[in-house]
Each structure stands twice: as structure tokens, then as C-alpha cells.
PDB file of C-alpha atoms and ligand atoms in Angstrom:
ATOM      1  CA  UNK A   1       0.000   0.000   0.000  1.00 91.00           C
ATOM      2  CA  UNK A   2       2.748   2.477   0.907  1.00 93.00           C
ATOM      3  CA  UNK A   3       4.485   1.769  -2.418  1.00 94.00           C
ATOM      4  CA  UNK A   4       1.239   2.506  -4.303  1.00 95.00           C
ATOM      5  CA  UNK A   5       0.794   5.684  -2.284  1.00 95.00           C
ATOM      6  CA  UNK A   6       4.354   6.728  -3.100  1.00 95.00           C
ATOM      7  CA  UNK A   7       3.827   5.881  -6.780  1.00 95.00           C
ATOM      8  CA  UNK A   8       0.742   8.090  -6.878  1.00 96.00           C
ATOM      9  CA  UNK A   9       2.558  10.990  -5.221  1.00 96.00           C
ATOM     10  CA  UNK A  10       2.325  13.363  -8.174  1.00 96.00           C
ATOM     11  CA  UNK A  11      -1.410  12.810  -8.675  1.00 95.00           C
ATOM     12  CA  UNK A  12      -2.077  12.827  -4.947  1.00 94.00           C
ATOM     13  CA  UNK A  13      -0.112  15.996  -4.217  1.00 93.00           C
ATOM     14  CA  UNK A  14      -1.649  17.814  -7.155  1.00 90.00           C
ATOM     15  CA  UNK A  15      -5.311  17.768  -8.050  1.00 93.00           C
ATOM     16  CA  UNK A  16      -6.569  15.317  -5.485  1.00 95.00           C
ATOM     17  CA  UNK A  17      -4.978  17.144  -2.556  1.00 95.00           C
ATOM     18  CA  UNK A  18      -6.992  20.199  -3.546  1.00 95.00           C
ATOM     19  CA  UNK A  19     -10.130  18.117  -3.999  1.00 95.00           C
ATOM     20  CA  UNK A  20      -9.652  16.814  -0.471  1.00 94.00           C
ATOM     21  CA  UNK A  21      -9.210  20.339   0.851  1.00 93.00           C
ATOM     22  CA  UNK A  22     -12.452  21.465  -0.796  1.00 94.00           C
ATOM     23  CA  UNK A  23     -14.310  18.466   0.574  1.00 92.00           C
ATOM     24  CA  UNK A  24     -13.332  19.393   4.114  1.00 89.00           C
ATOM     25  CA  UNK A  25     -15.372  22.627   3.941  1.00 78.00           C
ATOM     26  CA  UNK A  26     -18.437  22.694   6.132  1.00 69.00           C
ATOM     27  CA  UNK A  27     -20.827  23.223   3.277  1.00 76.00           C
ATOM     28  CA  UNK A  28     -20.522  21.613  -0.113  1.00 88.00           C
ATOM     29  CA  UNK A  29     -22.199  24.411  -2.073  1.00 91.00           C
ATOM     30  CA  UNK A  30     -22.493  24.653  -5.852  1.00 94.00           C
ATOM     31  CA  UNK A  31     -19.356  26.800  -6.172  1.00 94.00           C
ATOM     32  CA  UNK A  32     -17.305  24.252  -4.299  1.00 95.00           C
ATOM     33  CA  UNK A  33     -18.741  21.431  -6.402  1.00 96.00           C
ATOM     34  CA  UNK A  34     -17.818  23.358  -9.530  1.00 96.00           C
ATOM     35  CA  UNK A  35     -14.258  23.839  -8.308  1.00 96.00           C
ATOM     36  CA  UNK A  36     -14.025  20.126  -7.561  1.00 97.00           C
ATOM     37  CA  UNK A  37     -15.321  19.293 -11.031  1.00 97.00           C
ATOM     38  CA  UNK A  38     -12.630  21.483 -12.601  1.00 97.00           C
ATOM     39  CA  UNK A  39      -9.922  19.729 -10.596  1.00 97.00           C
ATOM     40  CA  UNK A  40     -11.218  16.313 -11.636  1.00 97.00           C
ATOM     41  CA  UNK A  41     -11.239  17.355 -15.291  1.00 96.00           C
ATOM     42  CA  UNK A  42      -7.693  18.715 -14.923  1.00 96.00           C
ATOM     43  CA  UNK A  43      -6.643  15.342 -13.510  1.00 96.00           C
ATOM     44  CA  UNK A  44      -7.693  13.825 -16.889  1.00 96.00           C
ATOM     45  CA  UNK A  45     -10.783  12.125 -15.508  1.00 96.00           C
ATOM     46  CA  UNK A  46     -12.798  13.262 -18.521  1.00 94.00           C
ATOM     47  CA  UNK A  47     -15.774  15.612 -18.360  1.00 94.00           C
ATOM     48  CA  UNK A  48     -18.471  12.945 -18.438  1.00 95.00           C
ATOM     49  CA  UNK A  49     -16.997  10.949 -15.569  1.00 96.00           C
ATOM     50  CA  UNK A  50     -16.278  14.131 -13.595  1.00 97.00           C
ATOM     51  CA  UNK A  51     -19.896  15.242 -13.958  1.00 97.00           C
ATOM     52  CA  UNK A  52     -21.107  11.876 -12.796  1.00 96.00           C
ATOM     53  CA  UNK A  53     -18.889  12.101  -9.723  1.00 97.00           C
ATOM     54  CA  UNK A  54     -20.182  15.598  -8.946  1.00 97.00           C
ATOM     55  CA  UNK A  55     -23.827  14.499  -9.266  1.00 96.00           C
ATOM     56  CA  UNK A  56     -23.225  11.632  -6.891  1.00 94.00           C
ATOM     57  CA  UNK A  57     -21.439  13.949  -4.444  1.00 94.00           C
ATOM     58  CA  UNK A  58     -24.337  16.410  -4.560  1.00 93.00           C
ATOM     59  CA  UNK A  59     -26.989  13.746  -4.016  1.00 92.00           C
ATOM     60  CA  UNK A  60     -25.324  11.583  -1.446  1.00 92.00           C
ATOM     61  CA  UNK A  61     -23.919  14.355   0.765  1.00 89.00           C
ATOM     62  CA  UNK A  62     -27.443  15.753   1.003  1.00 82.00           C
ATOM     63  CA  UNK A  63     -28.236  12.741   3.092  1.00 79.00           C
ATOM     64  CA  UNK A  64     -25.651  13.956   5.572  1.00 82.00           C
ATOM     65  CA  UNK A  65     -22.825  11.671   4.636  1.00 88.00           C
ATOM     66  CA  UNK A  66     -19.182  12.669   4.917  1.00 91.00           C
ATOM     67  CA  UNK A  67     -18.113  14.107   1.522  1.00 93.00           C
ATOM     68  CA  UNK A  68     -14.681  12.453   1.439  1.00 93.00           C
ATOM     69  CA  UNK A  69     -16.218   9.074   2.196  1.00 93.00           C
ATOM     70  CA  UNK A  70     -18.813   9.626  -0.524  1.00 94.00           C
ATOM     71  CA  UNK A  71     -16.094  10.495  -3.020  1.00 96.00           C
ATOM     72  CA  UNK A  72     -14.139   7.357  -2.095  1.00 97.00           C
ATOM     73  CA  UNK A  73     -17.260   5.238  -2.631  1.00 97.00           C
ATOM     74  CA  UNK A  74     -18.087   6.816  -5.982  1.00 97.00           C
ATOM     75  CA  UNK A  75     -14.535   6.478  -7.319  1.00 98.00           C
ATOM     76  CA  UNK A  76     -14.290   2.880  -6.133  1.00 98.00           C
ATOM     77  CA  UNK A  77     -17.610   2.039  -7.806  1.00 98.00           C
ATOM     78  CA  UNK A  78     -16.310   3.402 -11.138  1.00 98.00           C
ATOM     79  CA  UNK A  79     -13.189   1.242 -10.992  1.00 98.00           C
ATOM     80  CA  UNK A  80     -14.790  -1.873  -9.569  1.00 98.00           C
ATOM     81  CA  UNK A  81     -16.249  -3.534 -12.647  1.00 96.00           C
ATOM     82  CA  UNK A  82     -16.904  -7.269 -12.579  1.00 95.00           C
ATOM     83  CA  UNK A  83     -14.959  -9.688 -14.757  1.00 95.00           C
ATOM     84  CA  UNK A  84     -14.714 -13.355 -15.403  1.00 94.00           C
ATOM     85  CA  UNK A  85     -11.471 -14.962 -14.250  1.00 94.00           C
ATOM     86  CA  UNK A  86     -10.519 -17.773 -16.594  1.00 96.00           C
ATOM     87  CA  UNK A  87      -8.203 -20.595 -15.605  1.00 96.00           C
ATOM     88  CA  UNK A  88      -6.017 -22.906 -17.632  1.00 96.00           C
ATOM     89  CA  UNK A  89      -2.798 -24.868 -17.648  1.00 96.00           C
ATOM     90  CA  UNK A  90      -0.763 -23.453 -19.037  1.00 98.00           C
ATOM     91  CA  UNK A  91      -2.455 -20.155 -18.305  1.00 98.00           C
ATOM     92  CA  UNK A  92      -1.740 -18.043 -21.370  1.00 98.00           C
ATOM     93  CA  UNK A  93      -1.443 -14.272 -21.125  1.00 98.00           C
ATOM     94  CA  UNK A  94      -1.082 -12.173 -24.264  1.00 98.00           C
ATOM     95  CA  UNK A  95       0.284  -8.700 -23.628  1.00 98.00           C
ATOM     96  CA  UNK A  96      -0.609  -6.110 -26.255  1.00 97.00           C
ATOM     97  CA  UNK A  97      -0.038  -2.377 -26.670  1.00 96.00           C
ATOM     98  CA  UNK A  98       1.852   0.263 -28.574  1.00 94.00           C
ATOM     99  CA  UNK A  99       5.663   0.324 -28.398  1.00 92.00           C
ATOM    100  CA  UNK A 100       6.992   2.576 -25.691  1.00 93.00           C
ATOM    101  CA  UNK A 101       4.068   2.126 -23.315  1.00 96.00           C
ATOM    102  CA  UNK A 102       6.120  -0.175 -21.093  1.00 96.00           C
ATOM    103  CA  UNK A 103       5.041  -3.525 -22.485  1.00 95.00           C
ATOM    104  CA  UNK A 104       8.404  -5.289 -22.175  1.00 94.00           C
ATOM    105  CA  UNK A 105       9.015  -3.943 -18.686  1.00 95.00           C
ATOM    106  CA  UNK A 106       5.510  -4.994 -17.625  1.00 97.00           C
ATOM    107  CA  UNK A 107       6.097  -8.535 -18.892  1.00 97.00           C
ATOM    108  CA  UNK A 108       9.357  -8.684 -16.968  1.00 95.00           C
ATOM    109  CA  UNK A 109       7.642  -7.540 -13.782  1.00 96.00           C
ATOM    110  CA  UNK A 110       4.703  -9.876 -14.368  1.00 97.00           C
ATOM    111  CA  UNK A 111       7.007 -12.865 -14.715  1.00 96.00           C
ATOM    112  CA  UNK A 112       8.590 -11.786 -11.433  1.00 95.00           C
ATOM    113  CA  UNK A 113       5.170 -11.653  -9.740  1.00 96.00           C
ATOM    114  CA  UNK A 114       4.170 -15.108 -10.962  1.00 97.00           C
ATOM    115  CA  UNK A 115       7.553 -16.588 -10.055  1.00 96.00           C
ATOM    116  CA  UNK A 116       7.188 -15.197  -6.545  1.00 95.00           C
ATOM    117  CA  UNK A 117       3.907 -17.093  -6.282  1.00 95.00           C
ATOM    118  CA  UNK A 118       5.774 -20.278  -7.131  1.00 96.00           C
ATOM    119  CA  UNK A 119       4.421 -20.462 -10.681  1.00 97.00           C
ATOM    120  CA  UNK A 120       6.695 -21.712 -13.449  1.00 98.00           C
ATOM    121  CA  UNK A 121       6.722 -19.172 -16.248  1.00 98.00           C
ATOM    122  CA  UNK A 122       7.621 -19.183 -19.951  1.00 98.00           C
ATOM    123  CA  UNK A 123       8.187 -15.896 -21.767  1.00 98.00           C
ATOM    124  CA  UNK A 124       7.533 -15.786 -25.513  1.00 97.00           C
ATOM    125  CA  UNK A 125       9.240 -13.084 -27.581  1.00 96.00           C
ATOM    126  CA  UNK A 126       6.655 -12.621 -30.325  1.00 94.00           C
ATOM    127  CA  UNK A 127       7.638  -9.069 -31.162  1.00 91.00           C
ATOM    128  CA  UNK A 128      10.075 -10.495 -33.677  1.00 89.00           C
ATOM    129  CA  UNK A 129      10.824  -7.215 -35.455  1.00 85.00           C
ATOM    130  CA  UNK A 130      12.452  -5.431 -32.558  1.00 85.00           C
ATOM    131  CA  UNK A 131      15.754  -7.162 -31.833  1.00 86.00           C
ATOM    132  CA  UNK A 132      16.265  -4.823 -28.890  1.00 88.00           C
ATOM    133  CA  UNK A 133      12.904  -5.805 -27.392  1.00 88.00           C
ATOM    134  CA  UNK A 134      13.815  -9.486 -27.664  1.00 92.00           C
ATOM    135  CA  UNK A 135      17.125  -8.854 -25.899  1.00 94.00           C
ATOM    136  CA  UNK A 136      15.447  -6.740 -23.222  1.00 92.00           C
ATOM    137  CA  UNK A 137      12.983  -9.538 -22.576  1.00 94.00           C
ATOM    138  CA  UNK A 138      15.813 -12.059 -22.375  1.00 95.00           C
ATOM    139  CA  UNK A 139      17.479  -9.950 -19.693  1.00 95.00           C
ATOM    140  CA  UNK A 140      14.217  -9.862 -17.689  1.00 93.00           C
ATOM    141  CA  UNK A 141      13.821 -13.641 -18.041  1.00 95.00           C
ATOM    142  CA  UNK A 142      17.351 -14.191 -16.730  1.00 94.00           C
ATOM    143  CA  UNK A 143      16.648 -11.848 -13.837  1.00 90.00           C
ATOM    144  CA  UNK A 144      13.527 -13.680 -12.739  1.00 88.00           C
ATOM    145  CA  UNK A 145      14.840 -17.133 -13.712  1.00 92.00           C
ATOM    146  CA  UNK A 146      12.050 -18.033 -16.132  1.00 97.00           C
ATOM    147  CA  UNK A 147      12.187 -19.870 -19.486  1.00 97.00           C
ATOM    148  CA  UNK A 148      12.567 -17.789 -22.611  1.00 97.00           C
ATOM    149  CA  UNK A 149      11.441 -18.732 -26.118  1.00 97.00           C
ATOM    150  CA  UNK A 150      12.471 -16.731 -29.184  1.00 95.00           C
ATOM    151  CA  UNK A 151      13.329 -17.192 -32.845  1.00 94.00           C
ATOM    152  CA  UNK A 152      15.380 -15.118 -35.275  1.00 87.00           C
ATOM    153  CA  UNK A 153      14.517 -11.570 -36.236  1.00 87.00           C
ATOM    154  CA  UNK A 154      11.500 -11.373 -38.549  1.00 87.00           C
ATOM    155  CA  UNK A 155      10.255 -14.852 -37.602  1.00 90.00           C
ATOM    156  CA  UNK A 156       6.512 -15.478 -37.657  1.00 93.00           C
ATOM    157  CA  UNK A 157       5.168 -14.287 -34.321  1.00 94.00           C
ATOM    158  CA  UNK A 158       2.392 -16.890 -34.245  1.00 96.00           C
ATOM    159  CA  UNK A 159       5.025 -19.606 -34.710  1.00 96.00           C
ATOM    160  CA  UNK A 160       6.989 -18.304 -31.715  1.00 96.00           C
ATOM    161  CA  UNK A 161       3.823 -18.281 -29.584  1.00 97.00           C
ATOM    162  CA  UNK A 162       3.074 -21.851 -30.692  1.00 97.00           C
ATOM    163  CA  UNK A 163       6.629 -22.914 -29.791  1.00 96.00           C
ATOM    164  CA  UNK A 164       6.365 -21.346 -26.360  1.00 98.00           C
ATOM    165  CA  UNK A 165       3.078 -23.066 -25.628  1.00 97.00           C
ATOM    166  CA  UNK A 166       4.392 -26.454 -26.759  1.00 97.00           C
ATOM    167  CA  UNK A 167       7.418 -25.925 -24.541  1.00 97.00           C
ATOM    168  CA  UNK A 168       5.139 -25.062 -21.609  1.00 98.00           C
ATOM    169  CA  UNK A 169       2.912 -28.088 -22.184  1.00 97.00           C
ATOM    170  CA  UNK A 170       5.787 -30.547 -22.510  1.00 97.00           C
ATOM    171  CA  UNK A 171       7.588 -29.184 -19.426  1.00 97.00           C
ATOM    172  CA  UNK A 172       4.442 -28.783 -17.338  1.00 97.00           C
ATOM    173  CA  UNK A 173       4.863 -25.014 -16.922  1.00 98.00           C
ATOM    174  CA  UNK A 174       2.064 -22.967 -15.366  1.00 98.00           C
ATOM    175  CA  UNK A 175       2.059 -19.652 -17.190  1.00 98.00           C
ATOM    176  CA  UNK A 176       2.984 -18.458 -20.681  1.00 98.00           C
ATOM    177  CA  UNK A 177       3.396 -14.710 -21.140  1.00 98.00           C
ATOM    178  CA  UNK A 178       3.461 -13.498 -24.714  1.00 97.00           C
ATOM    179  CA  UNK A 179       5.091 -10.254 -25.790  1.00 96.00           C
ATOM    180  CA  UNK A 180       3.396  -9.083 -28.981  1.00 95.00           C
ATOM    181  CA  UNK A 181       4.377  -6.486 -31.548  1.00 89.00           C
ATOM    182  CA  UNK A 182       3.325  -2.851 -31.094  1.00 89.00           C
ATOM    183  CA  UNK A 183       4.317  -0.995 -34.229  1.00 84.00           C
ATOM    184  CA  UNK A 184       1.869   1.835 -34.566  1.00 76.00           C
ATOM    185  CA  UNK A 185       2.622   2.865 -38.147  1.00 68.00           C
ATOM    186  CA  UNK A 186       1.441  -0.426 -39.641  1.00 62.00           C
ATOM    187  CA  UNK A 187      -1.687  -0.551 -37.550  1.00 58.00           C
ATOM    188  CA  UNK A 188      -3.936  -2.751 -39.652  1.00 65.00           C
ATOM    189  CA  UNK A 189      -1.202  -5.346 -40.158  1.00 87.00           C
ATOM    190  CA  UNK A 190      -0.479  -5.173 -36.480  1.00 89.00           C
ATOM    191  CA  UNK A 191      -4.070  -5.972 -35.562  1.00 91.00           C
ATOM    192  CA  UNK A 192      -4.186  -8.803 -38.114  1.00 92.00           C
ATOM    193  CA  UNK A 193      -0.971 -10.186 -36.667  1.00 92.00           C
ATOM    194  CA  UNK A 194      -2.394 -10.063 -33.145  1.00 95.00           C
ATOM    195  CA  UNK A 195      -5.541 -11.843 -34.265  1.00 95.00           C
ATOM    196  CA  UNK A 196      -3.447 -14.541 -35.915  1.00 96.00           C
ATOM    197  CA  UNK A 197      -1.338 -15.046 -32.788  1.00 96.00           C
ATOM    198  CA  UNK A 198      -4.519 -15.379 -30.723  1.00 97.00           C
ATOM    199  CA  UNK A 199      -6.061 -17.824 -33.202  1.00 97.00           C
ATOM    200  CA  UNK A 200      -3.003 -20.046 -33.065  1.00 96.00           C
ATOM    201  CA  UNK A 201      -2.845 -19.871 -29.263  1.00 96.00           C
ATOM    202  CA  UNK A 202      -6.541 -20.774 -29.092  1.00 96.00           C
ATOM    203  CA  UNK A 203      -5.952 -23.873 -31.175  1.00 95.00           C
ATOM    204  CA  UNK A 204      -2.995 -24.947 -29.056  1.00 94.00           C
ATOM    205  CA  UNK A 205      -4.661 -24.578 -25.632  1.00 95.00           C
ATOM    206  CA  UNK A 206      -8.374 -24.583 -25.003  1.00 92.00           C
ATOM    207  CA  UNK A 207      -9.720 -21.194 -23.910  1.00 95.00           C
ATOM    208  CA  UNK A 208      -6.408 -19.425 -24.596  1.00 97.00           C
ATOM    209  CA  UNK A 209      -5.435 -16.657 -24.434  1.00 98.00           C
ATOM    210  CA  UNK A 210      -6.974 -16.688 -20.960  1.00 98.00           C
ATOM    211  CA  UNK A 211      -6.011 -13.093 -20.449  1.00 98.00           C
ATOM    212  CA  UNK A 212      -5.305 -10.311 -22.959  1.00 98.00           C
ATOM    213  CA  UNK A 213      -3.645  -7.437 -21.146  1.00 98.00           C
ATOM    214  CA  UNK A 214      -3.541  -4.071 -22.861  1.00 98.00           C
ATOM    215  CA  UNK A 215      -0.698  -1.859 -21.677  1.00 98.00           C
ATOM    216  CA  UNK A 216      -1.487   1.861 -21.553  1.00 97.00           C
ATOM    217  CA  UNK A 217       0.966   4.597 -20.615  1.00 97.00           C
ATOM    218  CA  UNK A 218      -0.750   6.880 -18.064  1.00 97.00           C
ATOM    219  CA  UNK A 219       1.395   9.833 -19.112  1.00 97.00           C
ATOM    220  CA  UNK A 220      -0.130   9.885 -22.609  1.00 95.00           C
ATOM    221  CA  UNK A 221      -3.606  10.865 -21.393  1.00 91.00           C
ATOM    222  CA  UNK A 222      -6.346  10.960 -24.023  1.00 89.00           C
ATOM    223  CA  UNK A 223      -3.982   9.584 -26.700  1.00 91.00           C
ATOM    224  CA  UNK A 224      -3.606   6.411 -24.714  1.00 92.00           C
ATOM    225  CA  UNK A 225      -7.361   6.131 -24.583  1.00 93.00           C
ATOM    226  CA  UNK A 226      -7.695   6.459 -28.360  1.00 92.00           C
ATOM    227  CA  UNK A 227      -5.067   3.749 -28.897  1.00 90.00           C
ATOM    228  CA  UNK A 228      -6.820   1.533 -26.399  1.00 93.00           C
ATOM    229  CA  UNK A 229     -10.136   1.795 -28.244  1.00 94.00           C
ATOM    230  CA  UNK A 230      -8.408   0.527 -31.420  1.00 92.00           C
ATOM    231  CA  UNK A 231      -7.005  -2.516 -29.643  1.00 94.00           C
ATOM    232  CA  UNK A 232     -10.355  -3.193 -28.026  1.00 95.00           C
ATOM    233  CA  UNK A 233     -11.967  -3.177 -31.442  1.00 94.00           C
ATOM    234  CA  UNK A 234      -9.508  -5.730 -32.838  1.00 93.00           C
ATOM    235  CA  UNK A 235      -8.925  -8.179 -30.000  1.00 95.00           C
ATOM    236  CA  UNK A 236     -10.761  -9.322 -26.898  1.00 96.00           C
ATOM    237  CA  UNK A 237      -8.950  -7.255 -24.264  1.00 97.00           C
ATOM    238  CA  UNK A 238      -9.678  -8.664 -20.792  1.00 98.00           C
ATOM    239  CA  UNK A 239      -7.652  -6.271 -18.664  1.00 98.00           C
ATOM    240  CA  UNK A 240      -5.697  -3.035 -18.613  1.00 98.00           C
ATOM    241  CA  UNK A 241      -2.208  -2.481 -17.284  1.00 98.00           C
ATOM    242  CA  UNK A 242      -1.764   1.216 -16.610  1.00 98.00           C
ATOM    243  CA  UNK A 243       1.955   2.012 -16.524  1.00 98.00           C
ATOM    244  CA  UNK A 244       3.992   5.044 -15.416  1.00 98.00           C
ATOM    245  CA  UNK A 245       1.406   6.280 -12.934  1.00 97.00           C
ATOM    246  CA  UNK A 246       4.397   7.513 -10.930  1.00 97.00           C
ATOM    247  CA  UNK A 247       5.299   9.815 -13.820  1.00 97.00           C
ATOM    248  CA  UNK A 248       2.096  11.825 -14.031  1.00 96.00           C
ATOM    249  CA  UNK A 249       0.016  14.203 -11.954  1.00 95.00           C
ATOM    250  CA  UNK A 250      -2.924  13.298 -14.158  1.00 96.00           C
ATOM    251  CA  UNK A 251      -3.649   9.891 -12.705  1.00 96.00           C
ATOM    252  CA  UNK A 252      -7.361  10.672 -13.019  1.00 96.00           C
ATOM    253  CA  UNK A 253      -7.005   9.149 -16.492  1.00 96.00           C
ATOM    254  CA  UNK A 254      -7.582   5.736 -14.892  1.00 97.00           C
ATOM    255  CA  UNK A 255     -11.249   6.608 -14.268  1.00 97.00           C
ATOM    256  CA  UNK A 256     -11.756   7.760 -17.859  1.00 96.00           C
ATOM    257  CA  UNK A 257     -10.163   4.555 -19.157  1.00 96.00           C
ATOM    258  CA  UNK A 258     -12.323   2.218 -17.110  1.00 97.00           C
ATOM    259  CA  UNK A 259     -15.461   4.225 -17.735  1.00 95.00           C
ATOM    260  CA  UNK A 260     -14.999   4.618 -21.479  1.00 94.00           C
ATOM    261  CA  UNK A 261     -13.599   1.185 -22.313  1.00 96.00           C
ATOM    262  CA  UNK A 262     -15.560  -0.820 -19.778  1.00 97.00           C
ATOM    263  CA  UNK A 263     -12.489  -2.991 -19.184  1.00 97.00           C
ATOM    264  CA  UNK A 264     -11.104  -3.554 -15.682  1.00 98.00           C
ATOM    265  CA  UNK A 265      -7.613  -2.465 -14.697  1.00 98.00           C
ATOM    266  CA  UNK A 266      -5.682  -5.536 -13.571  1.00 98.00           C
ATOM    267  CA  UNK A 267      -2.259  -4.056 -12.761  1.00 98.00           C
ATOM    268  CA  UNK A 268      -0.670  -0.647 -12.322  1.00 98.00           C
ATOM    269  CA  UNK A 269       2.949   0.320 -12.905  1.00 98.00           C
ATOM    270  CA  UNK A 270       4.400   2.696 -10.334  1.00 97.00           C
ATOM    271  CA  UNK A 271       8.101   2.607 -11.220  1.00 97.00           C
ATOM    272  CA  UNK A 272      10.805   0.910 -13.259  1.00 94.00           C
ATOM    273  CA  UNK A 273      11.900  -1.791 -10.824  1.00 93.00           C
ATOM    274  CA  UNK A 274      10.782  -5.421 -10.887  1.00 92.00           C
ATOM    275  CA  UNK A 275       8.440  -5.065  -7.912  1.00 93.00           C
ATOM    276  CA  UNK A 276       6.861  -1.864  -9.202  1.00 96.00           C
ATOM    277  CA  UNK A 277       3.949  -3.664 -10.841  1.00 97.00           C
ATOM    278  CA  UNK A 278       1.016  -3.969  -8.471  1.00 97.00           C
ATOM    279  CA  UNK A 279      -2.133  -6.074  -8.800  1.00 97.00           C
ATOM    280  CA  UNK A 280      -4.928  -3.535  -8.926  1.00 98.00           C
ATOM    281  CA  UNK A 281      -7.517  -3.263  -6.171  1.00 98.00           C
ATOM    282  CA  UNK A 282     -10.011  -0.409  -6.663  1.00 98.00           C
ATOM    283  CA  UNK A 283     -10.598   0.437  -2.990  1.00 97.00           C
ATOM    284  CA  UNK A 284      -6.897   0.317  -2.190  1.00 97.00           C
ATOM    285  CA  UNK A 285      -6.118   2.594  -5.130  1.00 97.00           C
ATOM    286  CA  UNK A 286      -8.763   5.148  -4.133  1.00 97.00           C
ATOM    287  CA  UNK A 287      -7.610   5.034  -0.519  1.00 96.00           C
ATOM    288  CA  UNK A 288      -4.018   5.672  -1.642  1.00 95.00           C
ATOM    289  CA  UNK A 289      -5.176   8.551  -3.824  1.00 95.00           C
ATOM    290  CA  UNK A 290      -7.161  10.318  -1.137  1.00 93.00           C
ATOM    291  CA  UNK A 291      -5.297   9.504   2.077  1.00 85.00           C
TER     292      UNK A 291
HETATM  293  P1  LIG B   1       7.833  -1.121 -24.704  1.00 52.24           P
HETATM  294  O1  LIG B   1       8.420  -0.456 -25.907  1.00 52.24           O
HETATM  295  O2  LIG B   1       6.361  -0.929 -24.629  1.00 52.24           O
HETATM  296  O3  LIG B   1       8.232  -2.535 -24.567  1.00 52.24           O
HETATM  297  O4  LIG B   1       8.382  -0.289 -23.452  1.00 52.24           O
HETATM  298  P2  LIG B   1       9.511  -0.617 -22.391  1.00 52.24           P
HETATM  299  O5  LIG B   1       9.099  -1.752 -21.536  1.00 52.24           O
HETATM  300  O6  LIG B   1      10.823  -0.711 -23.062  1.00 52.24           O
HETATM  301  O7  LIG B   1       9.417   0.690 -21.486  1.00 52.24           O
HETATM  302  C1  LIG B   1       9.676   1.989 -21.959  1.00 52.24           C
HETATM  303  C2  LIG B   1      10.251   2.824 -20.827  1.00 52.24           C
HETATM  304  O8  LIG B   1       9.238   3.020 -19.822  1.00 52.24           O
HETATM  305  C3  LIG B   1      11.419   2.168 -20.113  1.00 52.24           C
HETATM  306  O9  LIG B   1      12.380   3.151 -19.840  1.00 52.24           O
HETATM  307  C4  LIG B   1      10.801   1.643 -18.812  1.00 52.24           C
HETATM  308  O10 LIG B   1      11.714   1.559 -17.769  1.00 52.24           O
HETATM  309  C5  LIG B   1       9.739   2.683 -18.549  1.00 52.24           C
HETATM  310  N1  LIG B   1       8.630   2.199 -17.713  1.00 52.24           N
HETATM  311  C6  LIG B   1       7.834   1.115 -17.903  1.00 52.24           C
HETATM  312  N2  LIG B   1       6.908   1.016 -16.936  1.00 52.24           N
HETATM  313  C7  LIG B   1       7.117   2.056 -16.065  1.00 52.24           C
HETATM  314  C8  LIG B   1       6.466   2.521 -14.872  1.00 52.24           C
HETATM  315  O11 LIG B   1       5.484   1.969 -14.343  1.00 52.24           O
HETATM  316  N3  LIG B   1       6.987   3.665 -14.311  1.00 52.24           N
HETATM  317  C9  LIG B   1       8.055   4.325 -14.855  1.00 52.24           C
HETATM  318  N4  LIG B   1       8.477   5.431 -14.237  1.00 52.24           N
HETATM  319  N5  LIG B   1       8.663   3.919 -15.963  1.00 52.24           N
HETATM  320  C10 LIG B   1       8.215   2.803 -16.582  1.00 52.24           C
END
């Protein structure tokens, strides 16, 4: 919790600190509500979501409830959307997103998290066009002591995924994490490639991919949201990883993302180190933001 709080320092010390101050006033009049709405919009929450929060604040505080507690409830409700948790062995996770969002780093951290839980992990380097990404992933796999499957530069990414899954099945591994390509300039090919990888994975293991994590860089604000909508259109995204929350004061973007995409956040990135990826819990996040 303290690490999450520290990671949210910029967002907490900026807009949300002022929101908290305004909420501590005796009377929550219309002017104060308007000021709060402006702060929420400035935090990148989006105008629609901000308005919804303000309406809820207005209504629920009328019943005499503590404004800060009401805000915590409303924000938690926005983030807390239900999802189905699939299972499988191997459990196959496909990680998608635009280059630069922190995809490789997230996969490294994720393999660390699973290893810590005693799970045996295989990493698949399916972004076969970026030699540097493959090497970076290899370094992460060495660091967390997990298996690493790659082929030469330009190899077919679906073939690498297939290899990794066969390796996992034959060795009885628990989790396969797949790093996919994220070249933005060839978008339609990229989406076709992702679909192909997922088709092949689905044929190799029933129900796979069990999780499709979309990595979004919190510092890119609305742009990140536009990218995300494109991925959502092409593949069945089951969860969001919001990275670099430590690098922005506009962490309110998380509410806009969940609200607009209707996809739950599964992990947040709050730094560059291996243990800086945190499983996401809505109430804990809101508590860290407003405490
Ligand atoms: P990729 O191109 O999407 O694979 O991106 P990388 O994994 O190479 O990450 C790009 C940069 O973002 C690297 O310098 C990472 O260390 C950094 N990064 C990734 N996640 C986080 C995070 O949660 N916080 C911070 N501060 N930096 C991050």
C-alpha cells in the first residue's frame, strides 16, 4: 500500500490534494462542487466521468454523509467492474499495446510476480521485429529465472507463440506470457498479426489466451485512450495495465479509461523496478489517492 501511495505521489499531491481540501469545507455548495469538477477534469478524468462524480457527491452528501467518504465510494464504484477470471494450464497471457508504453518492462515484472507465487513461467518473444525488445525480454527472463522462447529476427510471431506453448505443455509449466508487436505505423497489419497469434494460441490450448492485457501509458492521457479503443476493437482485451502512474500528476485518467472502455484495470505500474507492478484493487487505489 505504501508503495502505491508513493507511486501516486504526483497525482495525490496535485489535483486530489486540492479536492480533499475542498471536501473538508463545512458546506458543499455549488461553487465548491464546480471547483471540484474542474480539478477532476484537470486530472484527466474526462468531463463525463467528472460530472457523474459531482452528481453523486451532490446527491449523497445531502443525506448527511461525509463528503470524502462519498467520493471514495463513488470512485471505487467506477473502478470496480466485474470480470470473469478464466483458468487454464498453461495459463496463457497475451500482452498487447503500442511500443513505448512499457510492455516489455511490464512482462518482466509480471514474470517476477508469478515466479514469486511459485508459478513456473515461460516468456515468448513474439515481437520479432524489434531485436532490442527481444534482448530486453531475455534480460528480464534471466533476472527472474524463467524460461525464454524466441526465434530469429522477422520470424513469424504466431510460430513463436506456438513454440512457447508447446514448450510449456511438454515441461508442465504454469504460465505463458506473450510479448506481442506494437508498431503503430502499420496498424492494420499489427491488428491482423495479433488476431493470428490469438487464433493459433486458441488452437494450441483450449480457452487461450486466458487473459489479454492491454498496456497503456498513463502519461499519454487521451492519446492512450484512443489507442486503447483501437485494440479493443480488434482483439478481446480482458484487462488493462496502466503504466507510469508515478510519472504523471494526471492519474485521473484511470477513471476515464475504465469508464470509457468498460475494461477492468488488472495491474498498475508505479516505477521501473521489478516489484513496481502492483495487482490492482479499486478500494486500495482510491484510498491511496485520497489519504
Ligand atoms: P515497450 O516499448 O512498450 O516494450 O516499453 P519498455 O518496456 O521498453 O518501457 C519503456 C520505458 O518506460 C522504459 O524506460 C521503462 O523503464 C519505462 N517504464 C515502464 N513502466 C514504467 C512505470 O510503471 N513507471 C516508470 N516510471 N517507468 C516505466
